[in-house]
Coordinates of C-alpha atoms in Angstrom, one line a residue:
M1 CA 97.5 101.6 123.8
A2 CA 100.4 99.3 124.5
L3 CA 103.8 100.6 124.5
T4 CA 106.7 98.1 123.6
L5 CA 110.2 98.9 124.7
Q6 CA 113.1 96.8 123.3
R7 CA 116.1 96.1 125.1
S8 CA 119.7 95.4 124.2
T9 CA 122.1 93.2 126.1
A10 CA 123.5 96.0 128.1
H11 CA 121.5 96.5 131.4
A12 CA 120.2 100.0 132.3
T13 CA 120.7 101.0 136.0
C14 CA 118.9 103.3 138.3
R15 CA 121.7 103.8 140.8
A16 CA 125.4 104.0 140.6
P17 CA 128.4 105.3 142.5
R18 CA 128.8 109.1 142.5
R19 CA 132.2 109.1 140.9
V20 CA 133.7 107.0 138.1
A21 CA 136.9 107.2 136.3
S22 CA 135.2 106.9 132.9
V23 CA 131.7 106.7 131.4
A24 CA 130.7 104.0 128.9
P25 CA 129.0 105.1 125.8
R26 CA 125.3 105.4 126.1
R27 CA 122.9 103.3 124.1
P28 CA 119.7 105.0 122.7
L29 CA 116.1 104.5 123.8
V30 CA 114.2 102.6 121.3
L31 CA 110.3 102.7 121.5
R32 CA 107.6 100.9 119.5
V33 CA 104.2 102.1 120.2
S34 CA 101.3 99.9 118.9
A35 CA 97.5 100.0 119.5
T36 CA 95.9 97.1 121.3
S37 CA 92.7 96.3 123.0
S38 CA 92.2 94.1 126.0
R39 CA 89.8 93.2 128.8
D40 CA 90.4 94.3 132.3
Q41 CA 90.6 91.3 134.7
P42 CA 91.2 92.8 138.2
G43 CA 90.8 89.4 140.0
S44 CA 93.9 88.0 138.1
L45 CA 96.2 91.0 138.3
S46 CA 99.8 90.9 139.5
R47 CA 102.6 93.4 139.3
R48 CA 104.7 91.1 137.1
G49 CA 101.6 90.2 135.0
V50 CA 100.7 93.8 134.1
L51 CA 104.2 94.8 133.3
A52 CA 106.1 92.6 131.0
A53 CA 108.4 93.3 127.9
P54 CA 111.9 94.0 126.8
V55 CA 113.5 97.4 127.0
V56 CA 116.4 99.6 125.9
L57 CA 117.0 102.8 127.9
W58 CA 119.6 105.4 128.3
P59 CA 121.8 104.5 131.1
L60 CA 122.4 107.2 133.8
V61 CA 125.9 108.6 134.1
A62 CA 127.2 107.6 137.6
G63 CA 126.5 110.0 140.2
V64 CA 124.9 112.7 138.0
S65 CA 121.1 113.3 137.5
A66 CA 120.0 113.1 134.0
R67 CA 118.3 116.5 134.1
P68 CA 118.7 119.5 136.4
V69 CA 115.9 119.9 139.1
R70 CA 114.0 123.1 138.3
A71 CA 113.0 125.6 140.9
A72 CA 109.4 125.5 142.2
E73 CA 107.0 128.2 141.3
A74 CA 105.8 130.8 143.8
G75 CA 103.6 129.2 146.4
Y76 CA 105.0 125.7 145.9
K77 CA 107.6 123.5 147.2
T78 CA 109.6 120.8 145.3
F79 CA 109.5 117.2 146.5
L80 CA 112.4 115.1 145.4
G81 CA 112.2 111.4 145.3
Y82 CA 115.1 109.0 145.5
S83 CA 113.3 105.5 145.2
Q84 CA 115.3 103.8 147.9
A85 CA 115.2 99.9 147.8
P86 CA 112.5 98.5 150.1
D87 CA 115.1 96.3 151.9
L88 CA 117.2 99.4 152.7
Y89 CA 114.3 101.8 153.7
M90 CA 113.8 102.1 157.3
G91 CA 110.7 104.3 157.5
Y92 CA 112.6 107.5 158.2
G93 CA 112.1 109.3 154.8
Q94 CA 114.0 109.7 151.7
A95 CA 117.9 108.7 151.6
Q96 CA 119.7 111.5 149.9
D97 CA 123.1 109.9 149.2
A98 CA 122.3 109.7 145.4
P99 CA 120.9 112.0 142.8
P100 CA 117.1 112.3 142.9
L101 CA 115.0 110.2 140.4
Y102 CA 111.8 112.3 140.2
S103 CA 110.4 115.5 141.4
F104 CA 107.0 117.3 141.7
D105 CA 105.7 120.6 143.1
Y106 CA 103.3 120.8 145.9
P107 CA 101.4 123.6 147.7
A108 CA 103.7 125.3 150.2
N109 CA 101.1 124.8 152.9
W110 CA 101.0 121.1 152.5
E111 CA 103.3 118.8 154.5
V112 CA 105.3 115.7 153.8
D113 CA 103.8 112.4 155.2
I114 CA 106.5 109.9 155.4
P115 CA 105.6 106.4 154.3
T116 CA 106.1 103.5 156.7
K117 CA 108.4 100.6 156.1
T118 CA 105.4 98.4 155.5
E119 CA 103.9 100.8 152.9
K120 CA 107.2 100.9 151.2
S121 CA 107.7 97.1 151.1
T122 CA 104.1 96.1 150.3
M123 CA 102.8 98.8 148.2
G124 CA 105.9 100.5 146.8
M125 CA 104.9 103.8 148.4
D126 CA 108.0 106.1 147.9
G127 CA 106.9 109.6 148.9
R128 CA 103.7 111.3 149.9
V129 CA 102.4 114.8 150.7
V130 CA 99.1 115.8 152.2
H131 CA 96.8 118.7 153.1
P132 CA 97.6 119.4 156.7
E133 CA 94.0 120.2 157.6
T134 CA 91.8 117.8 155.6
R135 CA 94.4 115.1 155.0
K136 CA 91.9 113.8 152.3
E137 CA 93.8 115.7 149.6
L138 CA 97.2 114.1 148.9
A139 CA 99.7 113.3 146.4
Y140 CA 101.9 110.2 146.3
V141 CA 104.4 108.3 144.2
V142 CA 104.5 104.5 143.9
A143 CA 107.9 103.2 142.6
L144 CA 108.2 99.6 141.5
G145 CA 111.7 98.6 140.6
G146 CA 114.6 96.1 140.6
K147 CA 115.1 92.9 138.6
D148 CA 111.4 92.2 138.5
Y149 CA 110.7 95.4 136.4
R150 CA 114.0 95.7 134.5
D151 CA 112.4 94.4 131.5
S152 CA 108.9 95.6 132.2
V153 CA 106.5 98.1 130.5
L154 CA 103.1 99.5 131.0
T155 CA 100.7 97.5 128.8
D156 CA 97.0 98.2 129.4
A157 CA 96.1 101.6 130.9
K158 CA 93.4 100.6 133.3
T159 CA 94.9 97.4 134.6
S160 CA 98.2 99.1 135.1
L161 CA 96.4 101.7 137.1
I162 CA 94.6 99.3 139.2
V163 CA 98.0 97.8 140.3
F164 CA 99.2 101.1 141.2
A165 CA 96.0 102.0 143.0
G166 CA 97.2 99.6 145.8
S167 CA 95.0 99.5 148.8
D168 CA 92.8 102.5 147.7
P169 CA 89.3 101.1 147.0
D170 CA 88.0 104.4 145.8
M171 CA 90.5 104.5 143.0
R172 CA 89.8 100.9 142.0
Q173 CA 86.1 101.8 142.0
A174 CA 86.7 104.9 139.9
L175 CA 88.6 102.9 137.5
T176 CA 85.8 100.4 137.0
D177 CA 82.8 102.8 137.2
G178 CA 84.0 106.3 136.5
T179 CA 85.4 108.3 133.6
V180 CA 88.9 107.8 132.5
K181 CA 90.7 110.2 130.1
Q182 CA 94.2 109.3 129.0
S183 CA 97.0 110.9 126.9
K184 CA 100.8 110.7 126.4
V185 CA 103.2 113.5 126.8
K186 CA 107.0 113.8 127.0
V187 CA 108.3 115.7 130.0
N188 CA 112.1 116.3 130.5
G189 CA 112.9 113.7 127.9
S190 CA 110.7 110.8 129.3
D191 CA 107.3 109.6 128.1
L192 CA 104.6 109.9 130.5
Y193 CA 101.1 108.4 130.4
V194 CA 98.7 110.8 131.8
Y195 CA 95.3 110.0 133.3
D196 CA 92.3 112.0 134.6
I197 CA 89.8 109.7 136.5
A198 CA 86.6 110.9 137.9
S199 CA 84.0 109.2 140.0
N200 CA 81.1 110.4 142.0
R201 CA 83.2 110.2 145.2
R202 CA 86.8 111.4 144.3
R203 CA 88.8 112.8 141.5
Y204 CA 92.3 111.3 140.5
L205 CA 95.1 112.5 138.4
S206 CA 97.9 110.2 137.6
S207 CA 101.2 110.2 135.6
I208 CA 103.0 106.9 135.0
G209 CA 106.5 106.6 133.3
K210 CA 109.5 104.3 133.3
K211 CA 113.2 105.3 134.1
G212 CA 115.9 102.8 134.3
D213 CA 114.8 99.8 136.2
T214 CA 111.9 101.5 137.8
V215 CA 108.3 102.3 137.0
F216 CA 106.9 105.4 138.7
A217 CA 103.3 106.5 139.2
L218 CA 102.3 109.7 140.6
V219 CA 98.7 109.9 142.0
V220 CA 97.0 113.1 143.0
T221 CA 93.6 112.7 144.6
A222 CA 90.9 114.6 146.5
P223 CA 87.1 114.3 147.3
I224 CA 85.1 115.9 144.6
A225 CA 84.2 119.0 146.5
A226 CA 87.7 119.7 147.5
F227 CA 89.1 118.9 144.1
E228 CA 86.8 121.6 142.6
R229 CA 87.9 124.0 145.2
D230 CA 91.6 123.3 144.8
A231 CA 91.6 122.2 141.2
A232 CA 94.5 124.6 140.1
G233 CA 96.8 123.5 142.8
L234 CA 96.1 119.7 142.5
Q235 CA 96.6 120.0 138.6
H236 CA 99.9 121.9 139.1
I237 CA 101.2 118.9 141.1
Q238 CA 100.5 116.5 138.1
D239 CA 101.8 119.1 135.6
S240 CA 105.2 119.5 137.5
F241 CA 105.9 115.7 137.9
R242 CA 109.0 114.6 136.0
L243 CA 111.4 112.0 136.0
L244 CA 115.1 113.2 136.4

């Protein structure tokens, strides 16, 4: 399925100063969804090549999150993501000088694993949480934004996921040889493309959506045995993901 987003002459923005004297009228989100078929060509993939089309989006009110952040359920903590620009990221974690752009819940006994500056700049790794004992069960968000993605859109499911898989060879293999289930849901006012990817080694849950100038992809993964043991908690991470 291909999603086409049409854009007006007014540019949407992800970030803005906290206070403004006035707020310009909002423009509506215009979506056109059409079914297409395509062949995956991993060898020729590029981020710009997979994501390309015009867009019209609701602009964010300056300094105000579009939706309130909900409280985490019992036994979980809430991760707030701010998608700081790679050239400003110093490898010390999320800058909190602006409203969060996404959130998800994770098990309370997990820990935040801060991406390095290299991971941020080369992979778009924005946030990550891991099981403190196995460290093989984890969830992370890749955020690709800026002028290169202002007019972008997810086109083909598998090729888009391969781009977001980054340096994870197991995920790329699962997308090639495993079983991929996909659906579309609306969460907190945003369309999310939801995937369940199973291979004989690992299981992956992923949700992808676009807000402003940024494409966000949540990936939750664990080895097969661990996934079966902790399925409820891992599924909850995906179910709680939302763009704000």
